Short mmCIF file of C-alpha atoms in Angstrom, two decimals:
data_model
loop_
_atom_site.label_atom_id
_atom_site.label_comp_id
_atom_site.label_asym_id
_atom_site.label_seq_id
_atom_site.Cartn_x
_atom_site.Cartn_y
_atom_site.Cartn_z
CA MET Y 1 47.38 34.36 147.30
CA PRO Y 2 46.98 32.74 143.85
CA SER Y 3 44.70 34.36 141.42
CA VAL Y 4 44.09 34.06 137.88
CA LYS Y 5 43.65 37.35 135.60
CA ILE Y 6 42.09 37.15 132.24
CA MET Y 7 41.14 40.03 129.83
CA MET Y 8 38.03 40.25 127.73
CA VAL Y 9 38.40 42.88 125.05
CA VAL Y 10 35.13 43.91 123.35
CA THR Y 11 35.47 45.79 120.20
CA ASP Y 12 32.49 48.13 120.81
CA GLY Y 13 31.63 50.14 123.94
CA PRO Y 14 27.92 49.18 124.20
CA SER Y 15 28.72 45.45 124.00
CA LYS Y 16 31.45 45.86 126.55
CA ALA Y 17 28.92 47.55 128.79
CA GLN Y 18 26.59 44.62 128.34
CA ALA Y 19 29.29 42.23 129.15
CA THR Y 20 29.90 43.95 132.37
CA GLU Y 21 26.32 44.05 133.16
CA ALA Y 22 25.98 40.41 132.51
CA LEU Y 23 28.83 39.44 134.81
CA GLN Y 24 27.20 41.38 137.71
CA PRO Y 25 25.37 38.34 139.25
CA ILE Y 26 28.52 36.43 139.70
CA MET Y 27 31.13 39.05 140.17
CA VAL Y 28 32.10 42.02 142.35
CA THR Y 29 32.22 44.52 139.44
CA ALA Y 30 30.97 48.01 138.70
CA ASP Y 31 28.74 48.11 141.76
CA ASP Y 32 31.75 48.99 143.75
CA PRO Y 33 31.29 52.58 145.23
CA LEU Y 34 34.64 53.64 143.67
CA SER Y 35 33.10 53.61 140.22
CA ARG Y 36 30.46 56.12 141.18
CA ARG Y 37 30.67 59.58 142.45
CA PRO Y 38 28.97 60.37 145.78
CA ASP Y 39 26.33 62.28 144.01
CA GLY Y 40 25.32 59.31 142.03
CA GLY Y 41 27.00 60.67 138.96
CA GLY Y 42 30.05 59.26 137.04
CA ARG Y 43 31.05 57.74 133.91
CA GLU Y 44 28.46 55.18 132.61
CA ARG Y 45 29.47 51.82 132.16
CA GLY Y 46 29.34 52.03 128.34
CA ASP Y 47 31.76 55.01 128.47
CA ARG Y 48 34.41 53.52 130.88
CA PRO Y 49 37.39 52.13 129.04
CA LEU Y 50 37.82 49.33 131.48
CA ASP Y 51 35.83 47.41 134.11
CA PHE Y 52 36.95 45.01 136.61
CA GLY Y 53 35.33 41.87 137.99
CA ARG Y 54 36.31 39.54 140.76
CA LEU Y 55 35.07 36.08 141.54
CA SER Y 56 36.32 34.63 144.82
CA VAL Y 57 36.30 30.89 144.64
CA ARG Y 58 37.71 30.63 148.13
CA PRO Y 59 39.32 33.19 150.50
CA ASP Y 60 42.73 32.59 148.93
CA LEU Y 61 41.72 31.90 145.32
CA SER Y 62 40.07 34.27 142.97
CA LEU Y 63 39.52 34.87 139.24
CA HIS Y 64 40.01 38.41 138.11
CA VAL Y 65 38.24 39.55 134.76
CA TYR Y 66 39.16 42.79 133.01
CA VAL Y 67 36.65 43.84 130.53
CA VAL Y 68 38.10 46.37 128.06
CA ALA Y 69 36.40 48.44 125.35
CA GLY Y 70 38.53 47.70 122.15
CA ASP Y 71 38.57 51.34 121.03
CA PRO Y 72 41.76 52.39 119.45
CA ARG Y 73 42.15 54.95 122.19
CA ASN Y 74 42.44 52.28 124.68
CA ASP Y 75 45.24 50.34 123.09
CA TYR Y 76 47.43 51.43 125.78
CA ILE Y 77 45.30 49.91 128.42
CA CYS Y 78 45.49 46.58 126.61
CA GLN Y 79 49.17 46.98 126.41
CA ILE Y 80 49.65 47.52 130.09
CA LEU Y 81 47.15 44.75 131.17
CA ILE Y 82 48.17 42.06 128.88
CA ARG Y 83 51.55 41.65 130.55
CA ASP Y 84 49.90 40.49 133.75
CA MET Y 85 47.16 38.23 132.10
CA ALA Y 86 46.98 34.50 131.95
CA ALA Y 87 44.94 34.71 128.89
CA TYR Y 88 42.67 36.96 126.84
CA ALA Y 89 39.57 36.84 124.70
CA LEU Y 90 38.71 39.26 121.82
CA VAL Y 91 35.07 39.57 121.11
CA LEU Y 92 34.01 41.51 118.04
CA GLY Y 93 30.81 42.81 116.52
CA PRO Y 94 29.83 42.29 112.87
CA SER Y 95 30.80 45.60 111.48
CA ALA Y 96 33.86 46.43 109.27
CA GLU Y 97 35.00 48.74 111.98
CA ASP Y 98 34.97 46.02 114.57
CA GLN Y 99 37.02 43.79 112.32
CA ALA Y 100 39.61 46.48 111.73
CA SER Y 101 39.81 47.24 115.45
CA ALA Y 102 40.09 43.42 116.15
CA ALA Y 103 42.95 43.03 113.54
CA SER Y 104 44.91 45.96 115.05
CA LEU Y 105 44.17 44.78 118.66
CA LEU Y 106 45.30 41.15 118.01
CA GLU Y 107 48.44 42.49 116.40
CA ILE Y 108 49.24 44.60 119.45
CA LEU Y 109 48.38 41.80 121.93
CA ALA Y 110 50.15 39.11 120.11
CA LYS Y 111 53.37 41.30 120.02
CA ALA Y 112 53.10 41.82 123.89
CA SER Y 113 52.10 38.28 124.97
CA ASP Y 114 52.17 34.74 123.78
CA ARG Y 115 49.57 33.91 126.43
CA PRO Y 116 46.40 31.61 125.39
CA ARG Y 117 43.79 33.65 123.56
CA LEU Y 118 40.41 33.13 122.14
CA VAL Y 119 38.47 35.19 119.40
CA ALA Y 120 34.76 35.29 119.42
CA THR Y 121 32.03 36.86 117.60
CA ASN Y 122 29.23 38.74 119.39
CA TRP Y 123 26.72 37.54 116.72
CA ALA Y 124 25.71 34.26 115.29
CA ALA Y 125 28.46 33.63 112.74
CA THR Y 126 28.01 31.12 110.07
CA PRO Y 127 31.00 28.81 109.23
CA GLU Y 128 31.56 31.04 106.29
CA ASP Y 129 31.80 34.10 108.46
CA GLN Y 130 34.20 32.19 110.68
CA ALA Y 131 36.47 31.38 107.78
CA GLY Y 132 36.46 34.85 106.56
CA LEU Y 133 37.15 36.12 109.99
CA ARG Y 134 40.00 33.65 110.45
CA LEU Y 135 41.54 35.01 107.09
CA ALA Y 136 41.00 38.67 107.92
CA LEU Y 137 42.54 38.43 111.41
CA GLY Y 138 45.37 36.08 110.43
CA LEU Y 139 44.40 33.36 112.80
CA ALA Y 140 46.05 29.96 112.50
CA PRO Y 141 43.87 27.20 111.11
CA HIS Y 142 43.55 25.40 114.36
CA GLU Y 143 42.46 28.52 116.24
CA PRO Y 144 38.76 28.34 116.84
CA VAL Y 145 36.39 31.29 116.37
CA ALA Y 146 33.89 30.99 119.23
CA GLY Y 147 30.58 32.63 119.75
CA CYS Y 148 29.68 35.03 122.62
CA ASN Y 149 26.58 36.91 123.27
CA CYS Y 150 27.89 39.73 125.42
CA ALA Y 151 24.33 40.30 126.92
CA ASP Y 152 24.02 36.75 128.11
CA LEU Y 153 25.88 35.66 131.18
CA GLY Y 154 25.76 31.90 130.26
CA SER Y 155 27.43 32.64 126.91
CA ILE Y 156 30.14 34.68 128.56
CA LYS Y 157 30.76 31.95 131.04
CA VAL Y 158 31.24 29.39 128.26
CA LEU Y 159 33.89 31.77 126.73
CA LEU Y 160 35.61 32.32 129.94
CA ILE Y 161 35.68 28.49 130.69
CA ALA Y 162 37.11 27.84 127.25
CA LEU Y 163 39.88 30.38 127.84
CA LEU Y 164 40.49 29.05 131.36
CA GLU Y 165 40.77 25.53 130.05
CA GLN Y 166 43.57 26.78 127.74
CA VAL Y 167 45.17 28.36 130.78
CA ALA Y 168 44.82 25.09 132.72
CA ALA Y 169 46.55 23.19 129.92
CA THR Y 170 49.56 25.27 130.28
CA ALA Y 171 49.70 26.00 134.00
CA PRO Y 172 52.13 24.38 136.21
CA ALA Y 173 50.90 21.09 137.90
CA ALA Y 174 51.95 22.25 141.46
CA MET F 1 58.09 51.01 126.52
CA ALA F 2 56.89 54.53 127.20
CA LEU F 3 53.23 55.20 127.60
CA THR F 4 52.03 58.39 126.02
CA GLY F 5 48.63 60.05 125.38
CA SER F 6 46.52 63.17 125.56
CA LEU F 7 44.63 64.11 128.64
CA THR F 8 41.79 65.45 126.44
CA GLU F 9 41.02 61.77 125.70
CA THR F 10 42.19 59.94 128.82
CA GLU F 11 41.63 61.20 132.26
CA PRO F 12 44.64 61.52 134.49
CA VAL F 13 42.98 59.49 137.21
CA ASP F 14 42.71 56.59 134.71
CA VAL F 15 46.32 56.80 133.82
CA VAL F 16 47.50 56.83 137.46
CA GLN F 17 45.32 53.75 138.24
CA LEU F 18 46.61 51.92 135.20
CA ILE F 19 50.13 52.46 136.44
CA SER F 20 49.07 51.35 139.87
CA MET F 21 47.26 48.27 138.65
CA GLY F 22 50.30 47.29 136.62
CA ARG F 23 52.51 47.76 139.70
CA LYS F 24 54.77 49.80 137.41
CA SER F 25 57.85 51.74 138.43
CA GLY F 26 58.82 54.98 136.54
CA VAL F 27 58.04 58.59 135.90
CA LEU F 28 54.82 60.01 134.81
CA ARG F 29 55.37 63.36 133.10
CA VAL F 30 52.54 65.76 132.12
CA VAL F 31 53.09 68.92 129.97
CA ASP F 32 50.11 71.38 129.96
CA GLY F 33 51.19 74.41 128.15
CA HIS F 34 54.23 75.41 129.86
CA GLU F 35 53.45 73.67 133.09
CA ARG F 36 55.30 70.46 133.91
CA ILE F 37 54.09 67.83 136.44
CA GLU F 38 56.07 64.79 137.47
CA ILE F 39 54.85 61.82 139.40
CA HIS F 40 57.41 59.11 140.45
CA PHE F 41 56.09 55.65 140.90
CA ARG F 42 57.63 52.47 142.45
CA ASP F 43 55.77 49.21 142.21
CA GLY F 44 52.50 51.27 141.34
CA GLN F 45 52.73 53.42 144.31
CA VAL F 46 53.38 57.15 144.19
CA LEU F 47 56.80 58.00 145.89
CA ASP F 48 56.75 61.66 145.06
CA ALA F 49 55.05 64.42 142.93
CA ALA F 50 56.41 67.82 141.77
CA HIS F 51 54.87 70.72 140.00
CA GLY F 52 57.17 73.65 139.95
CA SER F 53 57.94 74.53 143.61
CA GLN F 54 55.08 72.31 144.85
CA ARG F 55 55.68 68.91 146.10
CA GLY F 56 53.77 66.03 147.42
CA GLU F 57 50.20 64.65 147.25
CA GLU F 58 48.75 68.12 146.41
CA VAL F 59 50.39 67.76 143.14
CA VAL F 60 48.59 64.55 142.49
CA TYR F 61 45.24 66.18 143.21
CA ASP F 62 46.07 69.09 140.91
CA LEU F 63 47.00 66.48 138.12
CA PHE F 64 43.45 64.98 138.63
CA THR F 65 41.85 68.33 137.65
CA ARG F 66 43.73 68.50 134.30
CA ARG F 67 41.82 68.12 131.10
CA ALA F 68 44.43 69.29 128.65
CA GLY F 69 48.07 68.45 128.00
CA ARG F 70 49.99 65.38 127.28
CA PHE F 71 51.42 62.63 129.27
CA THR F 72 54.32 60.25 129.04
CA PHE F 73 55.04 57.37 131.38
CA GLU F 74 58.75 56.26 131.23
CA PRO F 75 59.05 52.95 132.92
CA GLY F 76 62.26 52.39 134.75
CA GLN F 77 63.90 52.42 138.26
CA VAL F 78 63.28 55.54 140.25
CA THR F 79 65.46 56.91 143.01
CA ALA F 80 63.14 59.50 144.58
CA ALA F 81 62.52 59.36 148.29
CA LYS F 82 59.17 58.59 149.49
CA ALA F 83 57.36 61.99 149.92
CA VAL F 84 53.83 60.86 149.49
CA GLU F 85 52.63 58.59 152.18
CA ARG F 86 49.12 57.76 151.04
CA SER F 87 48.54 54.72 148.93
CA VAL F 88 47.17 55.33 145.34
CA GLU F 89 43.82 54.15 146.28
CA SER F 90 43.70 56.66 149.10
CA LEU F 91 44.81 59.42 146.77
CA ILE F 92 42.15 58.53 144.17
CA LEU F 93 39.39 58.52 146.74
CA GLU F 94 40.63 61.89 148.18
CA GLY F 95 40.93 63.08 144.50
CA MET F 96 37.41 62.16 143.82
CA ARG F 97 36.21 64.13 146.96
CA ARG F 98 38.14 67.09 145.61
CA MET F 99 37.00 66.69 142.02
CA ASP F 100 33.37 67.14 143.08
CA HIS F 101 34.34 70.32 144.81
CA TRP F 102 36.44 71.39 141.95
CA ASN F 103 33.70 70.89 139.42
CA GLU F 104 31.40 73.05 141.67
CA ILE F 105 33.96 75.77 141.59
CA ARG F 106 34.50 75.60 137.93
CA ARG F 107 30.84 75.88 137.29
CA ARG F 108 31.06 79.28 138.97
CA LEU F 109 34.41 80.19 137.46
CA PRO F 110 34.08 78.57 133.93
CA ASP F 111 36.46 80.88 131.96
CA ASP F 112 40.06 81.06 132.69
CA ARG F 113 40.27 83.96 130.29
CA ALA F 114 38.15 86.21 132.51
CA ARG F 115 39.82 89.11 134.34
CA PRO F 116 39.30 89.30 138.13
CA VAL F 117 38.78 92.95 139.15
CA LEU F 118 38.56 94.45 142.61
CA ALA F 119 35.07 95.52 143.26
CA ALA F 120 35.61 97.62 146.36
CA ASP F 121 32.24 99.55 145.86
CA SER F 122 30.08 96.54 146.05
CA ALA F 123 31.70 95.26 149.14
CA ALA F 124 31.65 98.77 150.84
CA GLY F 125 30.30 98.72 154.43
CA THR F 126 30.83 95.08 155.07
CA GLU F 127 33.46 93.36 156.98
CA ILE F 128 35.15 90.66 155.21
CA ALA F 129 37.44 88.20 156.75
CA LEU F 130 40.11 87.07 154.27
CA GLY F 131 42.11 83.96 154.63
CA PRO F 132 45.90 83.92 153.66
CA GLU F 133 45.18 82.44 150.41
CA GLU F 134 42.62 85.15 149.49
CA GLY F 135 44.90 87.85 150.77
CA HIS F 136 47.65 86.48 148.60
CA LEU F 137 45.47 86.48 145.67
CA LEU F 138 44.26 89.91 146.04
CA LEU F 139 47.79 91.26 145.71
CA LEU F 140 47.86 89.70 142.19
CA ILE F 141 44.50 91.11 140.93
CA ASP F 142 45.16 94.19 138.87
CA SER F 143 42.41 94.19 136.23
CA ARG F 144 45.00 92.94 133.59
CA ARG F 145 45.73 89.37 134.81
CA THR F 146 43.37 86.76 133.84
CA ILE F 147 42.18 84.07 136.16
CA ALA F 148 44.88 81.72 134.55
CA ASP F 149 47.46 84.34 135.24
CA VAL F 150 46.42 84.71 138.90
CA VAL F 151 46.30 81.12 139.63
CA GLU F 152 49.65 80.35 138.08
CA GLU F 153 51.37 83.42 139.56
CA SER F 154 50.01 82.67 143.11
CA GLY F 155 52.25 79.58 143.34
CA LEU F 156 49.34 78.04 145.31
CA PRO F 157 48.05 74.56 144.62
CA ARG F 158 45.61 74.83 141.76
CA LEU F 159 42.56 73.89 143.78
CA ALA F 160 43.40 76.13 146.75
CA ALA F 161 43.91 79.05 144.35
CA TYR F 162 40.52 78.55 142.57
CA GLU F 163 38.97 78.14 145.92
CA ALA F 164 40.41 81.42 147.20
CA LEU F 165 39.17 83.13 144.03
CA ASP F 166 35.85 81.64 144.26
CA ALA F 167 35.56 82.80 147.85
CA LEU F 168 36.62 86.45 146.74
CA VAL F 169 33.97 86.41 144.14
CA ALA F 170 31.26 84.99 146.39
CA SER F 171 31.97 87.72 148.94
CA ARG F 172 31.80 90.35 146.17
CA VAL F 173 35.29 91.52 146.89
CA VAL F 174 36.23 90.73 143.32
CA ARG F 175 34.10 90.58 140.19
CA LEU F 176 34.92 88.99 136.76
CA GLU F 177 35.15 90.83 133.60
CA GLY F 178 35.14 89.54 130.07
CA SER F 179 33.90 86.11 131.33
CA ALA F 180 32.64 83.97 128.50
CA PRO F 181 29.69 81.68 129.24
CA SER F 182 30.92 78.05 129.89
CA SER F 183 33.82 78.21 127.43
CA ALA F 184 36.16 77.11 130.16
CA MET F 185 39.65 76.04 129.23
CA ALA F 186 38.94 72.92 131.14
CA GLY F 187 36.25 72.14 128.65
CA PRO F 188 32.72 70.81 129.73
CA GLU F 189 32.52 69.35 133.04
CA GLN F 190 33.95 65.69 132.99
CA PRO F 191 32.92 63.15 135.59
CA VAL F 192 35.66 61.53 137.51
CA GLY F 193 36.44 58.36 135.61
CA LEU F 194 37.82 55.29 137.33
CA VAL F 195 38.94 52.14 135.62
CA GLY F 196 36.47 49.86 137.24
CA ALA F 197 36.87 48.40 140.76
CA GLY F 198 40.39 47.05 140.32
CA LEU F 199 41.59 48.88 143.50
CA HIS F 200 39.95 46.08 145.50
CA ALA F 201 41.62 43.26 143.74
CA PRO F 202 43.80 41.07 145.84
CA ASN F 203 47.11 41.25 143.98
CA SER F 204 48.24 38.24 142.09
CA THR F 205 51.70 38.58 143.24
CA ASP F 206 50.88 38.69 146.97
CA GLY F 207 52.06 35.77 148.73
CA GLY F 208 54.21 34.53 145.92
CA ARG F 209 52.54 31.42 144.87
CA PRO F 210 51.27 31.40 141.25
CA ALA F 211 48.04 29.72 140.42
CA THR F 212 48.43 26.00 139.61
CA ARG F 213 46.54 23.83 137.15
CA GLY F 214 44.49 22.66 140.12
CA ASP F 215 43.56 26.29 140.94
CA VAL F 216 42.52 26.88 137.46
CA LEU F 217 40.46 23.81 137.29
CA GLU F 218 38.85 24.70 140.65
CA ILE F 219 37.82 28.23 139.09
CA ILE F 220 36.47 26.48 136.14
CA GLU F 221 34.31 24.25 138.33
CA ALA F 222 33.00 27.22 140.30
CA LEU F 223 32.26 29.07 137.21
CA ARG F 224 30.35 26.15 135.92
CA ALA F 225 28.35 25.87 139.25
CA LEU F 226 27.23 29.42 139.11
#
């Protein structure tokens, strides 16, 4: 059964929780009973290191999206998951801590995988912001810095589609 | 590459699920004080688990209750025989059920440094039926051993030992001395954490055919249409 797995790493927990929430309408995600305890308790979405979503395009074809909080404590999650991912997106917030986390994560992910990637900001970055970010994160000049509002499904879809287009460009024809 | 970390920061169930999701083979070792737990994985499924003289799936449930210690996962081929029949998904579900029970017991027995003491007077005149575990524990209760000592020396699975002790306290055969309020070794109650709903994912390697460009384009079209 073919499926495509992609990972979305969001540098702060609340934004990661927003992204998971935003994906709810189109994916089987955290509503799964396994993510809740029978008494209704359990770890809140914002506290979970990882959420998983699945979009079944047809019975034998699905897209899996892993949304990871880019906390340094979760580096090991990224290291494990990345080996099985077709591509990944790193979405960062505007703070200096977010940038530092992003730089560290990109280094880890780039070492582990040469799969397609996209860096995006969870805020309306100006061209100057993007240039500064490209420099700070050591991105190649041709690597775009996209925008992604983690609270907005449409915005996340644009990011995922851009990522999947990169995957399509390198996927085998048949 | 080995995976290491602290169980104070990462819940054991998350570690197990990550190994399962990554379909990894190797050995997960947990060191909690002088206790050692080993779980052998092949292709993400648990083959065997050992903790001292205990073997099998009870050891996995024991691991899920740990909130202290360090873990190391060493990837590699394992030769252990299949001693745990349940799938990881099933182990986690059963583990969650037991964790709820475990948390209830830990609310009543929060401090492992407390000393269980026989309280024959308060139970006088009542007939108490003891199960084998309770009877076994009673032999270890001497006013000097702490809860942690009794549990460890009992050789029982951890949850079973705490259950038995809880029953003894509830029936007033045993009372606790020196119990500090909610300063449990296990720390504050932790909810069971799972890494999302990855358990239900159809596996990408099932069936053998990788996704083609056509598949990816079909997914893109589906996303656009949503």
